[in-house]
PDB file of C-alpha atoms and ligand atoms in Angstrom:
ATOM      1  CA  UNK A 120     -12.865 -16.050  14.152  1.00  0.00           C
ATOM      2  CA  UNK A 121     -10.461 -13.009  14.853  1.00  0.00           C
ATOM      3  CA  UNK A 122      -6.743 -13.571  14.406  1.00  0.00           C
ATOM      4  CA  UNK A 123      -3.935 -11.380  15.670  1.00  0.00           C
ATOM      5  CA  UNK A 124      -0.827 -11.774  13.612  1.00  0.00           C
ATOM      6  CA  UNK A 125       2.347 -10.758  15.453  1.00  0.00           C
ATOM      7  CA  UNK A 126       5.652 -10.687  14.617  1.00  0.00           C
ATOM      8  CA  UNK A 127       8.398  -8.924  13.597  1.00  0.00           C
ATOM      9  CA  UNK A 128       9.090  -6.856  10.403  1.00  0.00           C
ATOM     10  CA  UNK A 129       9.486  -8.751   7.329  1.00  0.00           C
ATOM     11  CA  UNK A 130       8.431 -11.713   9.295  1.00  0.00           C
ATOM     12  CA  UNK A 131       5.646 -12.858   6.518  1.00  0.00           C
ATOM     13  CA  UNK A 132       2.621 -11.674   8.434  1.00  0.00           C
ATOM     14  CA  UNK A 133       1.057  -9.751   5.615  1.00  0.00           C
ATOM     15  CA  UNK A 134       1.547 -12.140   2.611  1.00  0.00           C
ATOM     16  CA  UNK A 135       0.370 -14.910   4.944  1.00  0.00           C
ATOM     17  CA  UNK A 136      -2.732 -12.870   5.926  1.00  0.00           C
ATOM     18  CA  UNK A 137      -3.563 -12.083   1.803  1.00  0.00           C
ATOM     19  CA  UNK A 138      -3.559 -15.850   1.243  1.00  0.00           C
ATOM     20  CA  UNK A 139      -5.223 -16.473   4.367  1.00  0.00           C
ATOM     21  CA  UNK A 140      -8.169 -13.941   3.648  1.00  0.00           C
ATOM     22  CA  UNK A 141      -8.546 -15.176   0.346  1.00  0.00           C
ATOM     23  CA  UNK A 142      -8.818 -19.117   1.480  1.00  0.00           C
ATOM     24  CA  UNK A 143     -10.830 -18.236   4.516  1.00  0.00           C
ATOM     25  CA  UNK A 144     -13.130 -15.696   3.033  1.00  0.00           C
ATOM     26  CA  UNK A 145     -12.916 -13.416   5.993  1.00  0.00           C
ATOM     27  CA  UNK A 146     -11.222  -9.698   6.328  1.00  0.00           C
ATOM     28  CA  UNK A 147      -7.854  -8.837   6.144  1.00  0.00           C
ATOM     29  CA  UNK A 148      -7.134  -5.137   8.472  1.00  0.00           C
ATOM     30  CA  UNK A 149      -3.397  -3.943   8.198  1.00  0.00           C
ATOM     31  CA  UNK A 150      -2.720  -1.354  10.054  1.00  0.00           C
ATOM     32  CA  UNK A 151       0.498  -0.776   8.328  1.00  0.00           C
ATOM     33  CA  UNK A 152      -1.068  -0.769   4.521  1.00  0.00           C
ATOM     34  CA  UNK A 153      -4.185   1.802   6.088  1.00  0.00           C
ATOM     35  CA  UNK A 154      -1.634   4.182   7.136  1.00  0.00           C
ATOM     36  CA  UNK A 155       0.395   3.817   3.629  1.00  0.00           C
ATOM     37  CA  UNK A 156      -2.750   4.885   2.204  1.00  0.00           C
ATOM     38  CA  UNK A 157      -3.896   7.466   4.721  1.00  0.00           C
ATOM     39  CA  UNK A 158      -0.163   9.054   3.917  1.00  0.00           C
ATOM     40  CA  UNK A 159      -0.764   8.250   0.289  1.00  0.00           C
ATOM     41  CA  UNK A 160      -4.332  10.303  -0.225  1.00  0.00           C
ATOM     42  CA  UNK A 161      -2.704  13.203   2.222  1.00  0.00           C
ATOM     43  CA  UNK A 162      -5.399  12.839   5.364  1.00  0.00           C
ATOM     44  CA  UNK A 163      -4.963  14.275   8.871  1.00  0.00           C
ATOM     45  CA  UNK A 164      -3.985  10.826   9.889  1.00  0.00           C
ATOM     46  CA  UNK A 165      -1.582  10.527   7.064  1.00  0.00           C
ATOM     47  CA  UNK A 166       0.196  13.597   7.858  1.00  0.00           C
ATOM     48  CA  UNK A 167       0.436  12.945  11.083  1.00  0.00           C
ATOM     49  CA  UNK A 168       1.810   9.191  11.314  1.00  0.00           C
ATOM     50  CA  UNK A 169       4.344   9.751   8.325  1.00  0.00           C
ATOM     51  CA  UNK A 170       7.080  10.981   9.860  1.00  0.00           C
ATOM     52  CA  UNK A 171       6.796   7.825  12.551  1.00  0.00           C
ATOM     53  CA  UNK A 172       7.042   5.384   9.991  1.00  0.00           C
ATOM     54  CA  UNK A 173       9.718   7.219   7.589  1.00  0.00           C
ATOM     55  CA  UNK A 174      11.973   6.885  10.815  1.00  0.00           C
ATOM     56  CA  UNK A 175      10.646   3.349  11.164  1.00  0.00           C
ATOM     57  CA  UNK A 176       8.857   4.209  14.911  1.00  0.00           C
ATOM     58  CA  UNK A 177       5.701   3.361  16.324  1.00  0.00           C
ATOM     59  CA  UNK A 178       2.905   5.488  15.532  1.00  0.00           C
ATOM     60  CA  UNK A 179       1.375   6.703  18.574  1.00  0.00           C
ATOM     61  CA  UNK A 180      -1.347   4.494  20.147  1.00  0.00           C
ATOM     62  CA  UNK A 181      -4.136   7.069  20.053  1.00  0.00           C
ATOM     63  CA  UNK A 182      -4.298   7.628  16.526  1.00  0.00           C
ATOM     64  CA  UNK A 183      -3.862   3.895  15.855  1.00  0.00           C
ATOM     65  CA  UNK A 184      -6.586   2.981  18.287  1.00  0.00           C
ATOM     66  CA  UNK A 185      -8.950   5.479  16.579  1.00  0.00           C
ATOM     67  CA  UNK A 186      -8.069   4.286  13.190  1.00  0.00           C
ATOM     68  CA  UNK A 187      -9.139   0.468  13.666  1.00  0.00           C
ATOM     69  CA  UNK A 188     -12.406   1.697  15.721  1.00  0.00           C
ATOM     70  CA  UNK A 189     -13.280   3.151  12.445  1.00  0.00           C
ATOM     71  CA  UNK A 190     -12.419  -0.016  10.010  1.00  0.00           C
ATOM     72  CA  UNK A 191     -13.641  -3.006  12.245  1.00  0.00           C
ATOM     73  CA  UNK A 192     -16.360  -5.245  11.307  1.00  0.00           C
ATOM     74  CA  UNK A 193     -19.169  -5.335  13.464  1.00  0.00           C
ATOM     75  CA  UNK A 194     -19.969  -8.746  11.801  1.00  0.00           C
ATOM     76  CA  UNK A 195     -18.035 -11.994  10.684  1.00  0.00           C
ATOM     77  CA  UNK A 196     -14.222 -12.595  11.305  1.00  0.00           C
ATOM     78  CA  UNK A 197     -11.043 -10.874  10.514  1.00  0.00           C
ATOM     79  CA  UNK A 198      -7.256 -11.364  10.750  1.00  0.00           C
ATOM     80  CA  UNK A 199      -5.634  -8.102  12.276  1.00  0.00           C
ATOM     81  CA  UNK A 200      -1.940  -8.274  10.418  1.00  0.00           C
ATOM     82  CA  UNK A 201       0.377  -5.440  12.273  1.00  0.00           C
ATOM     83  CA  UNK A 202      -2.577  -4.771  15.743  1.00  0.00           C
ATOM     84  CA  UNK A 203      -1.813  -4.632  18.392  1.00  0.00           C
ATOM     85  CA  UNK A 204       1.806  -3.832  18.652  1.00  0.00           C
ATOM     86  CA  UNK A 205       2.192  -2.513  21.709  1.00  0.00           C
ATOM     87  CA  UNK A 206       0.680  -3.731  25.303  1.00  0.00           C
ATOM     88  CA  UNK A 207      -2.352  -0.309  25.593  1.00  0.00           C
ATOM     89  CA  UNK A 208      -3.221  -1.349  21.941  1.00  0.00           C
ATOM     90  CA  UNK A 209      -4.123  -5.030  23.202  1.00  0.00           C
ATOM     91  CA  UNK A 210      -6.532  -3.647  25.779  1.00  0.00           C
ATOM     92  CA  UNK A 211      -7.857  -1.396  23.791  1.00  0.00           C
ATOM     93  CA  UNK A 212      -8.749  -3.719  21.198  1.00  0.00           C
ATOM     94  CA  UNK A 213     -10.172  -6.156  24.137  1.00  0.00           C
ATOM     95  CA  UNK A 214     -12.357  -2.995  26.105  1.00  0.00           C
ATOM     96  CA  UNK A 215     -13.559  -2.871  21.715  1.00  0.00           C
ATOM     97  CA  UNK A 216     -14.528  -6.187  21.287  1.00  0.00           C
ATOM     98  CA  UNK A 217     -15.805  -6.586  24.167  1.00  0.00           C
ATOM     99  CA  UNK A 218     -18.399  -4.170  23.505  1.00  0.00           C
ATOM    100  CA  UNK A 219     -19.799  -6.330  20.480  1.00  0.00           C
ATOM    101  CA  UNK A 220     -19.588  -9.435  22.537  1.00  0.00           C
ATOM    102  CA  UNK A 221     -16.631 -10.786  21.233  1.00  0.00           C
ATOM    103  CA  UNK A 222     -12.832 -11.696  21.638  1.00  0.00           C
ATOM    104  CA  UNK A 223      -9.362 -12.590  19.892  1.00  0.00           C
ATOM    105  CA  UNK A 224      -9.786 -16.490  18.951  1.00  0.00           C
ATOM    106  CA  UNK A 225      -5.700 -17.049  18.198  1.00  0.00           C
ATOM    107  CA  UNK A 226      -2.552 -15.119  18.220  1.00  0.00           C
ATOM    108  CA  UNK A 227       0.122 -16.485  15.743  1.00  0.00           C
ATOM    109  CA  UNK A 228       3.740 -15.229  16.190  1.00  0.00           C
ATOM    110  CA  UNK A 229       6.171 -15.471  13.890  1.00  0.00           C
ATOM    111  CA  UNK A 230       9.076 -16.190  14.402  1.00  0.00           C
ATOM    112  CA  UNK A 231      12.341 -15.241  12.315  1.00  0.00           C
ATOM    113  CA  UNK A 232      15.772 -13.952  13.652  1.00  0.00           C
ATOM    114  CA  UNK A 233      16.828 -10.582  12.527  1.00  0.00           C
ATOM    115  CA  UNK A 234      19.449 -11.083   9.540  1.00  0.00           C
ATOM    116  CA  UNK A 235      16.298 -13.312   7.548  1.00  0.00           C
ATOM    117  CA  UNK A 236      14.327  -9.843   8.335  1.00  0.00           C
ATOM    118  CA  UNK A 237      17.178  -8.092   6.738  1.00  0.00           C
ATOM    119  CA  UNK A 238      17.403 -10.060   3.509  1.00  0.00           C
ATOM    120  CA  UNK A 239      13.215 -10.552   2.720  1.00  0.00           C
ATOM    121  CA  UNK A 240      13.050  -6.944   3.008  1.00  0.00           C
ATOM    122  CA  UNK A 241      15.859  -5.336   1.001  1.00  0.00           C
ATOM    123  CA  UNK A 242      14.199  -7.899  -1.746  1.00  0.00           C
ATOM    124  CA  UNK A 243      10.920  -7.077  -1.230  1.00  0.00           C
ATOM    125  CA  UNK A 244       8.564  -5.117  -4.078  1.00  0.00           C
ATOM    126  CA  UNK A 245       5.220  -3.709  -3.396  1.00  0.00           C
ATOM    127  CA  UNK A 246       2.989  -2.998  -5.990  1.00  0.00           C
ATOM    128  CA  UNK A 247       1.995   0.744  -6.221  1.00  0.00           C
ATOM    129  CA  UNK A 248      -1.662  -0.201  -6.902  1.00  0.00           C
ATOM    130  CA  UNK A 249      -2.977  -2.993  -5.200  1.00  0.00           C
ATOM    131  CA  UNK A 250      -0.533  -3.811  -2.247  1.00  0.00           C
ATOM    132  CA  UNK A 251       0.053  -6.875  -3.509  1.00  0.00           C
ATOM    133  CA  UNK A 252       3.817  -8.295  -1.991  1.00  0.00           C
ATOM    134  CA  UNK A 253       6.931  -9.851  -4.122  1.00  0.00           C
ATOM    135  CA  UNK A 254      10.383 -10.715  -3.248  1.00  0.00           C
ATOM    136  CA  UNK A 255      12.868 -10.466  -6.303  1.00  0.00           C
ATOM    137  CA  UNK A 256      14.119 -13.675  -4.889  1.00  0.00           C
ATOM    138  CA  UNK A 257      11.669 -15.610  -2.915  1.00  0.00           C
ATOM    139  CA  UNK A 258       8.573 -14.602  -4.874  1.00  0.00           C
ATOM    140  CA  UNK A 259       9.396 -13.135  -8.556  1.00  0.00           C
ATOM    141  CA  UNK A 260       6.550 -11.381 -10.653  1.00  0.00           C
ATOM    142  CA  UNK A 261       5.877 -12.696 -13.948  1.00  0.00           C
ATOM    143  CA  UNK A 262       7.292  -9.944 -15.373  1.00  0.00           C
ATOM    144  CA  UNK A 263       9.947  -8.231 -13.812  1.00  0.00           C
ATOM    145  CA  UNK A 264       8.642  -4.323 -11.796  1.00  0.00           C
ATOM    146  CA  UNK A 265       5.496  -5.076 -12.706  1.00  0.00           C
ATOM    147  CA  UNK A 266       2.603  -6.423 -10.691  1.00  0.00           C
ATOM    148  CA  UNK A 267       0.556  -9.768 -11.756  1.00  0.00           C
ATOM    149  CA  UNK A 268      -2.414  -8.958 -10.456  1.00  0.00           C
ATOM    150  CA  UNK A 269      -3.206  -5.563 -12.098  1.00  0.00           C
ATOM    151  CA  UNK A 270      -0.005  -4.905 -14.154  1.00  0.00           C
ATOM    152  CA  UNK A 271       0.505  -1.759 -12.108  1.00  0.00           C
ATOM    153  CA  UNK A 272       4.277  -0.507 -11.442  1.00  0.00           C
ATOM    154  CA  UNK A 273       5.945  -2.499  -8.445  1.00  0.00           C
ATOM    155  CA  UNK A 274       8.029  -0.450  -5.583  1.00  0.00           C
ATOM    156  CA  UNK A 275      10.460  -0.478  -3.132  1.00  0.00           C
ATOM    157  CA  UNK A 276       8.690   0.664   0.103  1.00  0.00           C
ATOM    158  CA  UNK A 277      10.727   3.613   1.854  1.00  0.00           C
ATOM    159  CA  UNK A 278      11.194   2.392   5.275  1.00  0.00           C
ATOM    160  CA  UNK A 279      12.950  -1.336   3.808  1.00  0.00           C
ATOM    161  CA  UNK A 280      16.135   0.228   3.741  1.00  0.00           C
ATOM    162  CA  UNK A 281      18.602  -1.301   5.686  1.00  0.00           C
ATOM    163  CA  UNK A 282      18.778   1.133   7.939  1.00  0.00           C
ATOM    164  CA  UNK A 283      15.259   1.428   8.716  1.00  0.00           C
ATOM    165  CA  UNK A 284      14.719  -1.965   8.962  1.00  0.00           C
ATOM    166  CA  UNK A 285      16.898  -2.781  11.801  1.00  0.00           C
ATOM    167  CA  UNK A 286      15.373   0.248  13.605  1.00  0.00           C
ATOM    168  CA  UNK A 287      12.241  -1.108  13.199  1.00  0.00           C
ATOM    169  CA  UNK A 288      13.143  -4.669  14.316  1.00  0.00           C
ATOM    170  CA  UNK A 289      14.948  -2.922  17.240  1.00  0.00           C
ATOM    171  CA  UNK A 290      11.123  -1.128  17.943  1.00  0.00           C
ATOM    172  CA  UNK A 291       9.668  -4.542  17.329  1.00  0.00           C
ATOM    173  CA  UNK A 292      12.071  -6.374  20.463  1.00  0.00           C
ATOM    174  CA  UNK A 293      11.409  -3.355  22.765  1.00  0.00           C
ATOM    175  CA  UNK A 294       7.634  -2.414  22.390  1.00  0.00           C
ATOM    176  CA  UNK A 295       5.955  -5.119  20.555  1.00  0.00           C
ATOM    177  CA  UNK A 296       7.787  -8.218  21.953  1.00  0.00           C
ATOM    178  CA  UNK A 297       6.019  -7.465  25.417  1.00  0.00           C
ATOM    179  CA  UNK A 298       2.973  -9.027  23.781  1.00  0.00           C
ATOM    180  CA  UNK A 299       3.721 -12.682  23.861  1.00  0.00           C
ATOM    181  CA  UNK A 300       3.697 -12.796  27.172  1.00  0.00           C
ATOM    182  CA  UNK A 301       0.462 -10.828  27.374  1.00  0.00           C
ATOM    183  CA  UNK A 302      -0.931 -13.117  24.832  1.00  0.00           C
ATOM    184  CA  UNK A 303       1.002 -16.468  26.583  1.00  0.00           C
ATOM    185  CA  UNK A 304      -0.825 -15.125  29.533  1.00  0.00           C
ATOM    186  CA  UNK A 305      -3.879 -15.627  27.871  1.00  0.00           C
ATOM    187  CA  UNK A 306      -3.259 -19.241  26.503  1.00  0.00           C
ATOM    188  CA  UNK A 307      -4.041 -17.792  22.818  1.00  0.00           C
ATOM    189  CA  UNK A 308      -0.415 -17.880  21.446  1.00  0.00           C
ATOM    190  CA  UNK A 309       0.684 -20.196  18.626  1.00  0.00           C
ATOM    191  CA  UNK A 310       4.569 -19.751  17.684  1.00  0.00           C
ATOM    192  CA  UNK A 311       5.647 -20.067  14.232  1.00  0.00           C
ATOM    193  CA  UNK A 312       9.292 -20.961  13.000  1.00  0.00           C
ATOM    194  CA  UNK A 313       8.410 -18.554  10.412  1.00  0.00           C
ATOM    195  CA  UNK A 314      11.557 -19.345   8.022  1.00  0.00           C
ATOM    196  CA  UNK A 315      10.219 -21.931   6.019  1.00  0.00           C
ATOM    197  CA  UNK A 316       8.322 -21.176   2.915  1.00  0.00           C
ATOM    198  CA  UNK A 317       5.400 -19.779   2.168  1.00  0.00           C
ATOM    199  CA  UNK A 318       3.444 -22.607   1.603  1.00  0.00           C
ATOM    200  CA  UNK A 319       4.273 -24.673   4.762  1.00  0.00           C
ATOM    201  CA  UNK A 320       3.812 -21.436   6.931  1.00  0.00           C
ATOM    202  CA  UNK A 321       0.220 -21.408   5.372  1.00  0.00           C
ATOM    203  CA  UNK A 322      -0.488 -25.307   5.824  1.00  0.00           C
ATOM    204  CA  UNK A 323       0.703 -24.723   9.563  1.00  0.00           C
ATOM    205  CA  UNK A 324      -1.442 -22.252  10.093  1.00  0.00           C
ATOM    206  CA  UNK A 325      -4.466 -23.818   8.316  1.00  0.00           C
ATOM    207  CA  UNK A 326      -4.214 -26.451  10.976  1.00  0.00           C
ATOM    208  CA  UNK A 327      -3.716 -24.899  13.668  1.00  0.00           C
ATOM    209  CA  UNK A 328      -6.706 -22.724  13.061  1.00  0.00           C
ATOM    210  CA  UNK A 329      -9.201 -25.596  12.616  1.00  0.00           C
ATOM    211  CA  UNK A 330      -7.824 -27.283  15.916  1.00  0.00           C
ATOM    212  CA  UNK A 331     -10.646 -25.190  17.725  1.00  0.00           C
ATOM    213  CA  UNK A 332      -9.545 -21.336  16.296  1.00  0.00           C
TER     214      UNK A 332
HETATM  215  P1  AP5 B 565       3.671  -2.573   8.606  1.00  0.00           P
HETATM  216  O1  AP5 B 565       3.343  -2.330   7.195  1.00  0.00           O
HETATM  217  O2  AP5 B 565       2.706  -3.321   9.455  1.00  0.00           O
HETATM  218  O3  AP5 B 565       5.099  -3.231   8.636  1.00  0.00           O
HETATM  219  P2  AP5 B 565       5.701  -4.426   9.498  1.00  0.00           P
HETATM  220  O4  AP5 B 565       4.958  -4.993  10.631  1.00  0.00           O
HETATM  221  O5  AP5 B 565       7.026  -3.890   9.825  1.00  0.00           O
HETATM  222  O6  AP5 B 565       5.617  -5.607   8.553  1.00  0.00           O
HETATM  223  P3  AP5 B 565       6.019  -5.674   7.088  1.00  0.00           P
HETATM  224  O7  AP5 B 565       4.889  -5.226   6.211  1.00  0.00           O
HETATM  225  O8  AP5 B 565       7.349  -4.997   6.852  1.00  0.00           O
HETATM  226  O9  AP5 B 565       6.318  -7.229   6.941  1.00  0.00           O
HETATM  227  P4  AP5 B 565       5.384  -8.495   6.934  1.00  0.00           P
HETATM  228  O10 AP5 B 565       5.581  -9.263   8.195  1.00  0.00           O
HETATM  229  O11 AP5 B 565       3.979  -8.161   6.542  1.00  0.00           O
HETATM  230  O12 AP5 B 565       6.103  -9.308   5.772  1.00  0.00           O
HETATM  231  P5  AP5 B 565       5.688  -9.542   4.243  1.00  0.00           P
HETATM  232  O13 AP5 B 565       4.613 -10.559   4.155  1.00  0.00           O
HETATM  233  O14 AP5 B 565       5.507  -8.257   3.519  1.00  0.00           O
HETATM  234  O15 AP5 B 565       3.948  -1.203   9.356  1.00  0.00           O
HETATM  235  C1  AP5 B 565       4.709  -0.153   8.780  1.00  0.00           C
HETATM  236  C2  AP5 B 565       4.801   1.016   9.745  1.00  0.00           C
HETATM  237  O16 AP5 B 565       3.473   1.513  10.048  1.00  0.00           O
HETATM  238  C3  AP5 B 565       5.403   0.699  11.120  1.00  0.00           C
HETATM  239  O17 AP5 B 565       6.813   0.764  11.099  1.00  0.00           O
HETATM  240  C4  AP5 B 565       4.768   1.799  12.001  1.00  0.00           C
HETATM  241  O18 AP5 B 565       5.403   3.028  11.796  1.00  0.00           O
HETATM  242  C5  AP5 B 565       3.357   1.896  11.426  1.00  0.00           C
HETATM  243  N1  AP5 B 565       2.398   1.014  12.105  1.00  0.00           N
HETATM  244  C6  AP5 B 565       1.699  -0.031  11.549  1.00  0.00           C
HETATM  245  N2  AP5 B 565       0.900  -0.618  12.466  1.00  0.00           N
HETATM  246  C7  AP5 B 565       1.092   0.057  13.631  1.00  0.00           C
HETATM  247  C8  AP5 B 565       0.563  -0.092  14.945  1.00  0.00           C
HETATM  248  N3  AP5 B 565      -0.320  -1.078  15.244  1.00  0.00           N
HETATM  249  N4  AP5 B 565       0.990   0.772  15.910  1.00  0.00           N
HETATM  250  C9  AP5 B 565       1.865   1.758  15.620  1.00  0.00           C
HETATM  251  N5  AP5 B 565       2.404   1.954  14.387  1.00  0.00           N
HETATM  252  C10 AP5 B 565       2.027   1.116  13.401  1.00  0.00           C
HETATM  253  O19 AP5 B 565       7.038 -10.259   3.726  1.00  0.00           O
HETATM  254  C11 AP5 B 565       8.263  -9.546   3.627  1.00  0.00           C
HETATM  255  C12 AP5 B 565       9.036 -10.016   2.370  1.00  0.00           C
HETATM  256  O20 AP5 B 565       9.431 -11.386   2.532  1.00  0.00           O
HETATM  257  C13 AP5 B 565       8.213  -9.980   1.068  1.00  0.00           C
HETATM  258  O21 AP5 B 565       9.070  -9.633   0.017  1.00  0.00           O
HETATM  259  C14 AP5 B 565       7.703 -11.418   0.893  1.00  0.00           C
HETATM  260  O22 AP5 B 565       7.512 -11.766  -0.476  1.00  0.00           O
HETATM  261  C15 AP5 B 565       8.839 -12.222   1.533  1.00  0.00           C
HETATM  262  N6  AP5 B 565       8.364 -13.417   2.230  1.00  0.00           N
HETATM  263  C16 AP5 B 565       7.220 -13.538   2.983  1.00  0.00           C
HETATM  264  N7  AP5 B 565       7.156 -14.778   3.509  1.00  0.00           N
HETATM  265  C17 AP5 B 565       8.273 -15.439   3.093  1.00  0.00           C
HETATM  266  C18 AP5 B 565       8.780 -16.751   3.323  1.00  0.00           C
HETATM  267  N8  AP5 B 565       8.124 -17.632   4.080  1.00  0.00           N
HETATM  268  N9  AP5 B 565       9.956 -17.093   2.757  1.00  0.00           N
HETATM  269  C19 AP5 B 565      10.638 -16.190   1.971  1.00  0.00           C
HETATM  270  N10 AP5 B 565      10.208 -14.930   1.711  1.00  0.00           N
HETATM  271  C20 AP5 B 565       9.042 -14.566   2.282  1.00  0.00           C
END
């Protein structure tokens, strides 16, 4: 089974894919939290693709392309959580998986207007560590700044300010948004009203994975 998550920042698409991963026992791939550690560990590709996500822009195709070549599993399924985001990324990852015989089962979107974007983020903590996601409202640690996984230090991530946010949902309307209709085109897309909580979003998607995912 390989799941594309799509949607826009802040939309849930990450803490859904965690839980997901976890219940499903198959591979999580964010592009977003490779590149976060590319820029982290101070690699060519890290250099290169954080300035692009400091502003809150799309990091350019090429080096995204080459970066999940490199991570995807040859065998047994995955959910891709933040690929493809534009349309040259979707054929790309078709002309790869194509090549080992295989193709995208189900695309979910998610679907949340931009003010709910606004407010998850500016609440959101990351842990430093692990990657593991909290909302000072919507999903509290334990203890507060610090993570309840691995009890490492929880952060604010630099591009959820304001400011960057609505850039990036701006990005997300204007490059990304093309995609449903690519997918629609395709009969693979499943939307999402992806306001309600965690646990329904899960249970929705649960279902509408075994109807024939
Ligand atoms: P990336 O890390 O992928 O960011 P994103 O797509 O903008 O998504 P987010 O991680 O911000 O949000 P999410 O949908 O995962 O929400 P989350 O579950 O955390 O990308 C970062 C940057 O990398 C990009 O801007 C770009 O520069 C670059 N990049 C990455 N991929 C690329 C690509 N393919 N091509 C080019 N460039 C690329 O939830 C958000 C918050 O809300 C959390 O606090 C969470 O606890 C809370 N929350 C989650 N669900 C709910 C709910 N149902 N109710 C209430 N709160 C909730």
């Amino acid at each position: 089974m390989i799941v594309v998550f799509l949607g826009p920042p802040g939309s849930g698409k990450g803490t859904q894919a965690k839980k997901l991963s976890q219940e499903l026992g198959i591979a999580h791939i964010s592009t977003g939290d490779l590149l976060r550690d590319a820029v982290k560990r101070g690699t060519d590709l890290g250099k290169r693709a954080k300035e692009y996500m400091e502003r809150g822009e799309l990091v350019p195709d090429s080096l995204i392309v080459s970066l999940i070549e490199e991570v995807m599993p040859k065998d047994g399924g995955f959910i891709l959580d933040g690929f493809p985001r534009t349309v040259p990324q979707a054929l790309a990852l078709e002309n790869m998986l194509e090549g080992y015989g295989k193709h995208v089962s189900k695309v979910i979107l998610f679907e949340v207007p931009e003010e709910v974007v606004v407010d998850r983020l500016s609440g959101r903590l990351t842990c430093s560590s692990c990657g593991a996601v909290y909302h000072v409202k919507y999903n509290p640690p334990k203890q507060e700044g610090v993570c309840d996984l691995c009890g490492s230090k929880l952060v604010q991530r630099e591009d959820d300010k304001e400011e960057v946010v609505r850039r990036r949902f701006r990005v997300y309307k204007e490059q990304t948004e093309p995609l449903v209709e690519f997918y629609k085109g395709k009969n693979k897309l499943i939307s999402l009203d992806a306001t309600q909580s965690v646990e329904e979003i899960n249970k929705k998607i649960l279902e509408v994975l075994k109807d024939g995912g």
